[in-house]
Amino acid sequence: MALLVDGDVNSLDDLKEWDSGVLDVAHGEGIDLKTKLRRAQAEVEEEIERFLRDQERGALGQVVIDRGLKHWHALKTLEALYRDAYFNQLNDRYGAKWKHYLELAERQAERYFAAGVGIALAPLRRPPGVEVRIEDGALAPASYRIQATVVDALGRESAPCPVQVAGSPLPHSLSARLLFAPEGAAGWNIFVSTNDGPPGLQNAAPLGVEEEWILPLTGVRSGRPPGEGPGADEVVRAGGSILLRG
């Protein structure tokens, strides 16, 4: 599970699973859904931070994204979308949906906190991305999908950075390095594909945080896809916590 502070709790495709007309409404009313996703995350973070402070346990940077949190965030985003759409047009249909999602979001927040906030005891943020270099070389023309993760000294792996696309229509070479190593990172992994499938692991062992990776002339190899990031070690609930693993 990724950390909440890594962002990307839900995608536009995730919202479509909740409400098939969400993109049409946003387009028709001139509403930026990505802004609403970020705004909903900020509101969710504020409530979680207040809860953890009240329990005197955990910090926002430790919170992992679980199914309940994704559910809550999606409903908060849809609530914000239909609220704006309603006040744009004072359309009763939008008003009814706004109130519907507002009620659902409030109920889901109650369920989420009752179940408890999952935290990682040694959180490791995902890397922001990689610096990709394409130069003259002997690799055949290709397009690449690239992701990276970082690992800590115990081998625990972060969530992956967003997919980056790079390529060349000419013979070339391809190399990459981390843009920035998050706190606690002891190494990094690179995942690459030359098709629409998930990028696969390319390095046999974690690279040093300052180490450059170079695609060999044998090309992209098959490998496991990136993991989902750190799981919860502990669940913080009102009145106490439950240690899941130690």
Short mmCIF file of C-alpha atoms in Angstrom, two decimals, residues 39-177:
data_model
loop_
_atom_site.label_atom_id
_atom_site.label_comp_id
_atom_site.label_asym_id
_atom_site.label_seq_id
_atom_site.Cartn_x
_atom_site.Cartn_y
_atom_site.Cartn_z
CA ARG A 39 -8.47 19.23 -2.66
CA ALA A 40 -10.24 16.12 -1.37
CA GLN A 41 -6.91 14.63 -0.34
CA ALA A 42 -6.02 17.80 1.58
CA GLU A 43 -9.33 17.65 3.46
CA VAL A 44 -8.90 13.95 4.23
CA GLU A 45 -5.34 14.56 5.44
CA GLU A 46 -6.53 17.35 7.73
CA GLU A 47 -9.10 15.08 9.40
CA ILE A 48 -6.66 12.18 9.76
CA GLU A 49 -3.96 14.43 11.20
CA ARG A 50 -6.43 15.76 13.79
CA PHE A 51 -7.46 12.21 14.71
CA LEU A 52 -3.86 11.04 15.15
CA ARG A 53 -3.06 14.09 17.23
CA ASP A 54 -6.04 13.37 19.49
CA GLN A 55 -4.86 9.76 19.91
CA GLU A 56 -1.26 10.94 20.49
CA ARG A 57 -0.06 8.20 18.16
CA GLY A 58 1.34 8.25 14.63
CA ALA A 59 1.92 11.02 12.12
CA LEU A 60 0.47 11.89 8.73
CA GLY A 61 3.64 10.78 6.95
CA GLN A 62 3.12 7.24 8.28
CA VAL A 63 -0.46 6.74 7.03
CA VAL A 64 -0.91 4.06 4.37
CA ILE A 65 -3.67 4.03 1.77
CA ASP A 66 -6.10 1.17 2.32
CA ARG A 67 -9.45 0.35 0.72
CA GLY A 68 -11.44 2.34 3.26
CA LEU A 69 -9.32 5.44 2.72
CA LYS A 70 -9.61 5.17 -1.08
CA HIS A 71 -13.38 4.82 -0.69
CA TRP A 72 -13.58 7.94 1.50
CA HIS A 73 -11.35 10.01 -0.78
CA ALA A 74 -13.37 9.08 -3.88
CA LEU A 75 -16.62 10.11 -2.21
CA LYS A 76 -15.08 13.39 -1.00
CA THR A 77 -13.97 14.14 -4.56
CA LEU A 78 -17.41 13.44 -6.00
CA GLU A 79 -19.00 15.54 -3.28
CA ALA A 80 -16.76 18.48 -4.25
CA LEU A 81 -17.46 18.01 -7.97
CA TYR A 82 -21.24 18.05 -7.64
CA ARG A 83 -21.16 20.88 -5.10
CA ASP A 84 -19.35 23.07 -7.63
CA ALA A 85 -21.58 21.91 -10.47
CA TYR A 86 -24.68 22.75 -8.43
CA PHE A 87 -23.54 26.26 -7.56
CA ASN A 88 -22.52 26.85 -11.20
CA GLN A 89 -26.04 26.18 -12.48
CA LEU A 90 -28.29 25.84 -9.39
CA ASN A 91 -29.38 22.61 -11.06
CA ASP A 92 -31.45 20.47 -8.69
CA ARG A 93 -30.10 17.26 -10.24
CA TYR A 94 -26.57 18.29 -9.31
CA GLY A 95 -27.79 19.43 -5.90
CA ALA A 96 -29.29 16.02 -5.18
CA LYS A 97 -26.05 14.28 -6.15
CA TRP A 98 -23.99 16.69 -4.06
CA LYS A 99 -26.07 15.92 -0.95
CA HIS A 100 -25.99 12.19 -1.77
CA TYR A 101 -22.19 12.07 -1.96
CA LEU A 102 -21.86 14.38 1.06
CA GLU A 103 -23.85 11.91 3.16
CA LEU A 104 -21.94 8.91 1.80
CA ALA A 105 -18.58 10.60 2.46
CA GLU A 106 -19.54 11.41 6.06
CA ARG A 107 -20.63 7.82 6.69
CA GLN A 108 -17.47 6.43 5.13
CA ALA A 109 -15.31 8.72 7.28
CA GLU A 110 -17.02 7.31 10.37
CA ARG A 111 -16.41 3.74 9.18
CA TYR A 112 -12.79 4.51 8.34
CA PHE A 113 -11.94 5.90 11.76
CA ALA A 114 -13.89 3.12 13.50
CA ALA A 115 -11.81 0.53 11.63
CA GLY A 116 -8.64 2.47 12.44
CA VAL A 117 -5.93 4.39 10.64
CA GLY A 118 -3.21 2.12 9.27
CA ILE A 119 0.33 3.41 9.77
CA ALA A 120 3.78 2.19 8.74
CA LEU A 121 6.34 2.31 11.54
CA ALA A 122 9.20 2.90 9.09
CA PRO A 123 7.55 4.81 6.21
CA LEU A 124 9.43 5.13 2.94
CA ARG A 125 8.16 7.66 0.43
CA ARG A 126 8.16 6.88 -3.27
CA PRO A 127 10.75 8.65 -5.44
CA PRO A 128 9.47 11.64 -7.42
CA GLY A 129 10.78 10.20 -10.69
CA VAL A 130 13.90 9.42 -12.68
CA GLU A 131 16.12 11.43 -14.97
CA VAL A 132 16.12 9.63 -18.33
CA ARG A 133 18.84 10.19 -20.92
CA ILE A 134 18.59 9.04 -24.53
CA GLU A 135 21.73 9.41 -26.63
CA ASP A 136 23.29 7.91 -29.75
CA GLY A 137 23.71 4.17 -29.50
CA ALA A 138 23.01 0.72 -30.91
CA LEU A 139 19.59 -0.04 -29.37
CA ALA A 140 16.79 -0.44 -31.90
CA PRO A 141 14.14 2.33 -32.10
CA ALA A 142 11.67 1.89 -29.25
CA SER A 143 9.35 3.58 -26.80
CA TYR A 144 9.69 2.86 -23.08
CA ARG A 145 7.51 3.03 -19.97
CA ILE A 146 9.66 3.59 -16.90
CA GLN A 147 9.06 3.53 -13.15
CA ALA A 148 11.29 3.43 -10.08
CA THR A 149 11.04 2.48 -6.42
CA VAL A 150 13.44 2.96 -3.54
CA VAL A 151 14.39 0.43 -0.86
CA ASP A 152 15.60 0.96 2.69
CA ALA A 153 18.49 -0.76 4.46
CA LEU A 154 16.25 -3.73 5.33
CA GLY A 155 15.09 -4.18 1.73
CA ARG A 156 11.60 -2.75 2.26
CA GLU A 157 10.33 -1.19 -0.95
CA SER A 158 8.40 2.02 -1.57
CA ALA A 159 5.49 2.51 -3.92
CA PRO A 160 6.58 3.30 -7.51
CA CYS A 161 6.87 6.76 -8.98
CA PRO A 162 4.42 7.67 -11.77
CA VAL A 163 5.06 6.06 -15.16
CA GLN A 164 7.37 8.08 -17.40
CA VAL A 165 7.37 7.58 -21.16
CA ALA A 166 10.51 8.02 -23.23
CA GLY A 167 11.78 6.71 -26.54
CA SER A 168 13.56 7.31 -29.81
CA PRO A 169 12.71 6.60 -33.47
CA LEU A 170 16.45 6.16 -34.11
CA PRO A 171 19.18 3.82 -32.83
CA HIS A 172 20.02 5.00 -29.33
CA SER A 173 21.20 4.30 -25.80
CA LEU A 174 19.07 4.64 -22.67
CA SER A 175 20.14 5.44 -19.12
CA ALA A 176 18.41 6.65 -15.98
CA ARG A 177 19.13 7.80 -12.45
#
